[in-house]
Short mmCIF file of C-alpha atoms and ligand atoms in Angstrom, two decimals:
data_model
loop_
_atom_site.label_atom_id
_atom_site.label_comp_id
_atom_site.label_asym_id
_atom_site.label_seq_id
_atom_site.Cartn_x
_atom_site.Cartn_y
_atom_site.Cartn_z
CA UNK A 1 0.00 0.00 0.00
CA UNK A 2 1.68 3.49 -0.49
CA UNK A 3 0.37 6.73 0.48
CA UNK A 4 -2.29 7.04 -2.66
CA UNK A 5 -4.01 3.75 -1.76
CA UNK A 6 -5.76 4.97 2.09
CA UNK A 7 -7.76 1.80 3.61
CA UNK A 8 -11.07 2.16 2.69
CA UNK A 9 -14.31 1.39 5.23
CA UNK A 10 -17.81 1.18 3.73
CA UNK A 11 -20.59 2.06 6.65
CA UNK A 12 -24.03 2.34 6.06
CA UNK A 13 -25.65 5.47 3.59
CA UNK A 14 -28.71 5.66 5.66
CA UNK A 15 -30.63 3.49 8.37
CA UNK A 16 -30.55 2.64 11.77
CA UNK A 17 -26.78 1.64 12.08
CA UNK A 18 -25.29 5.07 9.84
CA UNK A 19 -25.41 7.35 12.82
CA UNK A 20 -23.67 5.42 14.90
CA UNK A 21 -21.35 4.34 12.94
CA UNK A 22 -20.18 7.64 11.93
CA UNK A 23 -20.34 7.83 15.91
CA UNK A 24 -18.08 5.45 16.74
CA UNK A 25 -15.29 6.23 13.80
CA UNK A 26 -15.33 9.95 15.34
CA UNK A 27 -15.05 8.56 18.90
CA UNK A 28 -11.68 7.11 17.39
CA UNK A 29 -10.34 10.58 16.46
CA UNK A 30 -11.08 10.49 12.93
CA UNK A 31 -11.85 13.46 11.39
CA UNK A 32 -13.62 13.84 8.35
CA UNK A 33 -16.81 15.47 6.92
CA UNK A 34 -19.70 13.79 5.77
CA UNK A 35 -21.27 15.81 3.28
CA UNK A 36 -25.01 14.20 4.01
CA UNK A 37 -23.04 10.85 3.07
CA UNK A 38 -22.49 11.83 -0.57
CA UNK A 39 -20.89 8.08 -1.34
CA UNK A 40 -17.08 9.04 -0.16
CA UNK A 41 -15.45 11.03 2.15
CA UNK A 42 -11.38 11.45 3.34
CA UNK A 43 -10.40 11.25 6.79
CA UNK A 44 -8.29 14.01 7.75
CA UNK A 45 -5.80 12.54 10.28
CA UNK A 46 -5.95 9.00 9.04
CA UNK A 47 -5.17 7.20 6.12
CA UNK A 48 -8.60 5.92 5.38
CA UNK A 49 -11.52 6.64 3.39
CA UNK A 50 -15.13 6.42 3.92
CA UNK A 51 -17.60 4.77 1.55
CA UNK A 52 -21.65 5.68 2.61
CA UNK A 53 -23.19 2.77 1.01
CA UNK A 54 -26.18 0.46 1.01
CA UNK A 55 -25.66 -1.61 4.02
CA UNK A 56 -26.74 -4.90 1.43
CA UNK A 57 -23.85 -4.16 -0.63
CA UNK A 58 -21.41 -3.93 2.17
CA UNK A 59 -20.74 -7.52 2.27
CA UNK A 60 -20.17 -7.69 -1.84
CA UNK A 61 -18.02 -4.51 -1.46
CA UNK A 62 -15.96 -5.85 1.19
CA UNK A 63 -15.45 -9.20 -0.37
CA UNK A 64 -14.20 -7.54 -3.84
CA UNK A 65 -11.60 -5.67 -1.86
CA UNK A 66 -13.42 -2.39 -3.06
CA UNK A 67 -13.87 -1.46 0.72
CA UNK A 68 -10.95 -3.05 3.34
CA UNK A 69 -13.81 -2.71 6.36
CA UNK A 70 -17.11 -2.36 6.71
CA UNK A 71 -19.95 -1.75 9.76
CA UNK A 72 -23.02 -3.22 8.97
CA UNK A 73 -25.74 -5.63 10.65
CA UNK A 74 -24.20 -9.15 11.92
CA UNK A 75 -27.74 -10.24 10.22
CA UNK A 76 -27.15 -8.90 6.60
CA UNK A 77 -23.51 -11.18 6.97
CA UNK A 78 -25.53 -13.97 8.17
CA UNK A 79 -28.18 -13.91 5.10
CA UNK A 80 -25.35 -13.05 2.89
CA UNK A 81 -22.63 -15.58 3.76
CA UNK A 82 -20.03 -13.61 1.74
CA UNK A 83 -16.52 -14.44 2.03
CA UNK A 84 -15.48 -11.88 4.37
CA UNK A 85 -14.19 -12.34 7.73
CA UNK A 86 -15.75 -10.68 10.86
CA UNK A 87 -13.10 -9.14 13.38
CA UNK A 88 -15.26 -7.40 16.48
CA UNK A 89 -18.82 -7.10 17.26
CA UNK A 90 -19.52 -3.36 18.30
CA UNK A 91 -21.96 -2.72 20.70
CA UNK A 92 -24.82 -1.33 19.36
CA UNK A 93 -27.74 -2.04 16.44
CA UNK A 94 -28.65 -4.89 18.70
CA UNK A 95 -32.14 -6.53 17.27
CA UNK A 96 -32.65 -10.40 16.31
CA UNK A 97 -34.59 -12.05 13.20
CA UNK A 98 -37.60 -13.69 14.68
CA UNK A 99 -40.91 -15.53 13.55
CA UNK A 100 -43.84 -13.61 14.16
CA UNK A 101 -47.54 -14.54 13.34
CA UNK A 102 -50.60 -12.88 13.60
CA UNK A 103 -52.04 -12.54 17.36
CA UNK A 104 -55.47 -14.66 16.62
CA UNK A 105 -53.22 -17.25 14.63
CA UNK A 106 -54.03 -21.23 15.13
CA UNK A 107 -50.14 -21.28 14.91
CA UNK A 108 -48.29 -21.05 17.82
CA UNK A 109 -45.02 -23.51 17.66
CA UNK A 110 -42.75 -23.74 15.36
CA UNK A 111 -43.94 -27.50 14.75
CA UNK A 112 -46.80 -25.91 13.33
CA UNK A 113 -45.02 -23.95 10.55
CA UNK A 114 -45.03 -26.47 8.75
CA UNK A 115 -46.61 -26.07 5.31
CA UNK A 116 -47.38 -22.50 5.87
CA UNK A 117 -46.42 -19.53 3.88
CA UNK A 118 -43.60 -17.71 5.35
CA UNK A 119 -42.72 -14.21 4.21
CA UNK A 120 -39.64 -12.70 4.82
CA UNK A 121 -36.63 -10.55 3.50
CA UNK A 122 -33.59 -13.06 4.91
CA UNK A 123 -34.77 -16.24 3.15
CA UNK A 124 -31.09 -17.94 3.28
CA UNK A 125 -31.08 -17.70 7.51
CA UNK A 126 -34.74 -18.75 7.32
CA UNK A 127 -34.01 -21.56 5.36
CA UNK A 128 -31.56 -22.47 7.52
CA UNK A 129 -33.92 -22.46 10.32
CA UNK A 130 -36.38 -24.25 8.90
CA UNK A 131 -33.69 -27.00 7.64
CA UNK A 132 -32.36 -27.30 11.54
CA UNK A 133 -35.90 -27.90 12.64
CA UNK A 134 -36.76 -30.24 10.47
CA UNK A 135 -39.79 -27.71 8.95
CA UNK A 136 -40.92 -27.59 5.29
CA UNK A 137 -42.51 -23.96 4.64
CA UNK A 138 -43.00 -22.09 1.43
CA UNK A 139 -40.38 -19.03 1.66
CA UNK A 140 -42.28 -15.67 -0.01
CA UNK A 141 -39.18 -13.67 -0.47
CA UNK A 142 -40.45 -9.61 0.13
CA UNK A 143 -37.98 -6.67 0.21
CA UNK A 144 -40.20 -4.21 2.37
CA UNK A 145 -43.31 -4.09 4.34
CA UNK A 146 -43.21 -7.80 5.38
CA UNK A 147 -44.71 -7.19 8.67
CA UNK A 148 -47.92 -6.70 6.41
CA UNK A 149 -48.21 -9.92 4.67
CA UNK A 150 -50.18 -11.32 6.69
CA UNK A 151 -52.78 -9.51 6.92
CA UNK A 152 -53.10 -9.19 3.23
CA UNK A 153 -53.05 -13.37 3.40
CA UNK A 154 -50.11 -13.48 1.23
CA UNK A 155 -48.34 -15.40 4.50
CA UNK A 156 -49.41 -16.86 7.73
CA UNK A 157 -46.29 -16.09 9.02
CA UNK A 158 -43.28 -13.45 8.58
CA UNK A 159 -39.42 -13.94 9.47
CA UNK A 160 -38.04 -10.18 10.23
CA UNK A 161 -35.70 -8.62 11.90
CA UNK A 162 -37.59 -6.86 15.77
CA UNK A 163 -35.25 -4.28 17.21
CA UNK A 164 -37.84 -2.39 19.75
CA UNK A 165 -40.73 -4.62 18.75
CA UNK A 166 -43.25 -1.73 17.71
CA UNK A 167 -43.69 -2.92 14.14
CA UNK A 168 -45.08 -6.32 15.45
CA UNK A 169 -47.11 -4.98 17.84
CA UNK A 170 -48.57 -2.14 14.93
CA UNK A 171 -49.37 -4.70 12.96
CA UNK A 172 -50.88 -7.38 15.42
CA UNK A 173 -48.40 -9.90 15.58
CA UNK A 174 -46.29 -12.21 18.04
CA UNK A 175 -42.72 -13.42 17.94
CA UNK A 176 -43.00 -17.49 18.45
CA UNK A 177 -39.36 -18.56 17.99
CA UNK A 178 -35.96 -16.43 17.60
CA UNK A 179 -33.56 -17.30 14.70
CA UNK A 180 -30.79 -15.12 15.89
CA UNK A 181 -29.79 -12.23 17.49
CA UNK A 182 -27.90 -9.37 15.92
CA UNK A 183 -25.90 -5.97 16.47
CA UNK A 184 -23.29 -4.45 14.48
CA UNK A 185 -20.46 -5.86 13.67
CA UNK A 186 -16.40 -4.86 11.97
CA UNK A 187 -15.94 -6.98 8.86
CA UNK A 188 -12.69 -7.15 6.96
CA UNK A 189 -11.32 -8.18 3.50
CA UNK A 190 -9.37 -11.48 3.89
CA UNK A 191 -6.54 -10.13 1.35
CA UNK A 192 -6.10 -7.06 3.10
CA UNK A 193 -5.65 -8.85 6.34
CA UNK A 194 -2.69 -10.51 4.59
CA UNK A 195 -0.80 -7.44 3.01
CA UNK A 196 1.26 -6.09 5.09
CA UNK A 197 0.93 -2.57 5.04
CA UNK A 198 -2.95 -2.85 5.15
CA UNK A 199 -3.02 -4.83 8.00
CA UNK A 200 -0.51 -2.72 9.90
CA UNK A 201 -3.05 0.34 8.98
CA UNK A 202 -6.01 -2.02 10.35
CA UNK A 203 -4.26 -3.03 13.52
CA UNK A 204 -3.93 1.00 13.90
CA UNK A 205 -7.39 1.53 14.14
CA UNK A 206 -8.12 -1.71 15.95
CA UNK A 207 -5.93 -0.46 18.94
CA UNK A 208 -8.81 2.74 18.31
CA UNK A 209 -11.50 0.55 18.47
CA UNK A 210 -10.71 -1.22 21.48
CA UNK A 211 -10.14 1.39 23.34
CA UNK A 212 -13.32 2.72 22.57
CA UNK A 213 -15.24 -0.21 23.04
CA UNK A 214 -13.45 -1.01 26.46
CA UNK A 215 -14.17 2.33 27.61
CA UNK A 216 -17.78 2.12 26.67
CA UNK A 217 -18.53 -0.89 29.00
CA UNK A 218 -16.76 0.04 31.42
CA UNK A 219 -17.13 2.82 34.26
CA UNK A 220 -14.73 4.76 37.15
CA UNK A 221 -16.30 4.35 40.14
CA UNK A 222 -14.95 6.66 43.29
CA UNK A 223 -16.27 6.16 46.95
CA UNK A 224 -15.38 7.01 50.29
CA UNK A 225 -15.60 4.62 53.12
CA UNK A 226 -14.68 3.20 56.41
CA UNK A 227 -11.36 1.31 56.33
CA UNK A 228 -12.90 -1.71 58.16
CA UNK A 229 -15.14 -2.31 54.91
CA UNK A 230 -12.41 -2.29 52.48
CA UNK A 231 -12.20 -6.67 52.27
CA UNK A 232 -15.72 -6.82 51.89
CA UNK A 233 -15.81 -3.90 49.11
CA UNK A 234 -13.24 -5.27 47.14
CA UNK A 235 -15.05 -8.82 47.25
CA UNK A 236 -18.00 -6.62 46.09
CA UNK A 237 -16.21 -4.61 43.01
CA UNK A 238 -16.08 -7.23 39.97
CA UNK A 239 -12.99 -7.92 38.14
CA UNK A 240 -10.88 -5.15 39.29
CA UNK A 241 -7.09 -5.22 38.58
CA UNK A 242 -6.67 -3.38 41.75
CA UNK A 243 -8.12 -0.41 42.96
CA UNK A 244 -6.59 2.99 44.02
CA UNK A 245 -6.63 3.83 47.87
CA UNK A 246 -6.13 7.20 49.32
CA UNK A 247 -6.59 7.98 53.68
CA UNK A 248 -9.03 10.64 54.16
CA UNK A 249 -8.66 13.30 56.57
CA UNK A 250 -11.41 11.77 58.35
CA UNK A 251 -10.02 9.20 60.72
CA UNK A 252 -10.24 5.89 59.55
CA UNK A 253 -12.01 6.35 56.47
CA UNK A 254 -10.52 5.92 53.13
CA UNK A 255 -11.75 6.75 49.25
CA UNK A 256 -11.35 4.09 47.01
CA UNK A 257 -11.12 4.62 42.90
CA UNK A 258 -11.75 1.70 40.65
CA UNK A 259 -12.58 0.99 37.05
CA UNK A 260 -16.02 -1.11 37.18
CA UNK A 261 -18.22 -2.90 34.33
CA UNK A 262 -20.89 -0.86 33.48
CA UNK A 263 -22.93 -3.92 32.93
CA UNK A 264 -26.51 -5.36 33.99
CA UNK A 265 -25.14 -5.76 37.58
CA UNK A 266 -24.34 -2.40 37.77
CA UNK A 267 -27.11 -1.39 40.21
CA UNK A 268 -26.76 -4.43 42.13
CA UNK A 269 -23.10 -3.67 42.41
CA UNK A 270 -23.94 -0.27 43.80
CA UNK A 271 -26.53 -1.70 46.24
CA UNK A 272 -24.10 -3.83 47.59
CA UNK A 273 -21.49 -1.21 48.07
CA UNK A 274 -23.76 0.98 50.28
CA UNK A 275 -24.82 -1.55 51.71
CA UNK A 276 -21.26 -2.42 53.21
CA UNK A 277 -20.81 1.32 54.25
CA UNK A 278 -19.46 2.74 51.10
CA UNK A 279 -21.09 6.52 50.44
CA UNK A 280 -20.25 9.75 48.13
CA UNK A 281 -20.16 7.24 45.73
CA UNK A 282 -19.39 8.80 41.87
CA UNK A 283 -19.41 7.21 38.60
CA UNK A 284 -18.12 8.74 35.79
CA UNK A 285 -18.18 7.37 31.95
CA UNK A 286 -15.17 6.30 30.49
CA UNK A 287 -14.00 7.95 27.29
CA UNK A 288 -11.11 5.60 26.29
CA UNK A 289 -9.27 2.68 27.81
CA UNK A 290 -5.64 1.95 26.47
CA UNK A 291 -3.90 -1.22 27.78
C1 PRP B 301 -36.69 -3.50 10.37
C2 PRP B 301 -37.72 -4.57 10.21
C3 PRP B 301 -38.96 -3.99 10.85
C4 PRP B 301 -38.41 -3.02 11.85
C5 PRP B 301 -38.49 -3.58 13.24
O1 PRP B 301 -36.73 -2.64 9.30
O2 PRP B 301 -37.91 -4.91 8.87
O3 PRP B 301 -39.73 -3.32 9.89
O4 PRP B 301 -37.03 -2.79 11.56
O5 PRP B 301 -38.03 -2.67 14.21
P1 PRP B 301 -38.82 -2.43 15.56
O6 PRP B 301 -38.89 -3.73 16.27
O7 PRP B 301 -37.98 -1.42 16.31
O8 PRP B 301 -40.16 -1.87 15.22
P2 PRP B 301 -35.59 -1.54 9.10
O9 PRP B 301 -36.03 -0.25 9.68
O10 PRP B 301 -34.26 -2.05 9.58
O11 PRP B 301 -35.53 -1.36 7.55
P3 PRP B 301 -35.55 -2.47 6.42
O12 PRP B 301 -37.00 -2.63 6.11
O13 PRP B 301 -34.75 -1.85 5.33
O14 PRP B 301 -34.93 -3.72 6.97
#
């Protein structure tokens, strides 16, 4: 690679997963402009351009070697099985392809899909699914509007992708089986993972990545407390390399600073600490974490 051939990333032109995209390559220090996503744009500060694509052509871009990377949906990579190689899942776009059918529908199983109509826009993962569960359904391949289908009777059943789960319950219908979940993922080229230069240029904004992505789930937790709770706040603070502590001017009380996962325990976590005596306790996000 020399200096006139930047590392190109396709994202996503418009949709759900184009904002944040252009999110997270900004929280990585890149600079560049996006003119409303007119197809291309130069990073300033980084060898690397930016393609503002269809998200279904990602995968076909990226496998071609016109784009090096690419954000898009884990479930257009799953429909699309392109030969492409998925490096990191991101954090965000989370939704899953499900079954839904109608809420007065005599089918309620996936046993008793079979033989029905089954409309959908992903009809390689649903044939998949139907294949693992031993089902035989006729696949109506839609591009749009699927959630509608059936109550047009051109399907008794649909196979879409549910993020919040308002479009089911607009249109009257019930998930009865997951296929799988999805969220954004980093896809790569497999040649440019072997050239040299290119993958030197991707490991660069891997190290970005992961510090973003590391700081993102993860929070800096300060406290004060008495000394005499420290064992049992230390049991209570999850996977901590080892946390800072300072004396306070307070006699025998101490403040303790720790980096925490800002997980689903989080609140349990914080129960528990008060609970053992800690108090002034403040939690601040995480911009980056470098190893
Ligand atoms: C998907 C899907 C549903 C909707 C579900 O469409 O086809 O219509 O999102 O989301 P909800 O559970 O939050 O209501 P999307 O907006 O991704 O566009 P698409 O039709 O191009 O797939």
């Amino acid at each position: 690679m020399t200096k006139n051939a930047p590392l190109r990333i396709a994202i996503q032109k418009s949709g759900r997963l184009g904002d944040e995209s252009m999110k997270l390559l900004r929280d990585m220090g890149l600079r560049f402009e996006n003119f409303d996503r007119k197809l291309f744009s130069s990073c300033k500060n980084f060898d690397l351009d930016i393609l503002f694509v269809r998200d279904k052509d990602i995968p076909e871009y990226v496998e071609d070697g016109v784009a090096d990377l690419g954000i898009l949906g884990f479930n257009t990579v799953e429909e699309q099985k392109r030969n492409i190689k998925k490096i990191e899942s991101l954090g965000f776009g989370f939704c899953s392809l499900e079954i839904a059918v109608p809420k007065d529908s005599k089918i309620q199983s996936i046993q008793q899909l079979n033989n029905t109509k089954i409309a959908t826009s992903y009809p390689n993962a649903l044939k998949t699914f139907l294949k693992k569960n031993a089902l035989k359904a006729e696949i109506i391949v839609i591009r749009g509007s699927v959630e509608i289908t059936p109550s047009l009777g051109v399907a008794d059943a649909i196979c879409d992708l549910v993020s919040t789960g308002s479009t089911l319950r607009t249109n009257n219908l019930i998930s009865i089986a997951k296929v799988f979940d999805s969220e954004a993922v980093l896809v790569a080229n497999k040649n440019a993972l072997k050239d040299v230069l290119k993958k030197q240029e991707i490991e660069r904004l891997m190290l970005r990545l992961g510090a973003c992505l590391q700081g993102k789930n993860k929070k800096y937790i300060m406290m004060n407390a008495p000394e005499s709770s420290l064992r049992k706040i230390e049991n209570i603070l999850p996977g901590i390399d080892s946390p800072t502590i300072m004396p306070l001017a307070e006699e025998g009380m101490i403040a303790i600073h720790a980096v925490v996962s800002a997980e689903d325990e989080f609140w349990d976590m914080i129960e528990a600490l008060k609970k053992v005596g800690a108090s002034a306790i403040l939690v601040t996000p995480i911009e980056k974490i470098i190893a």
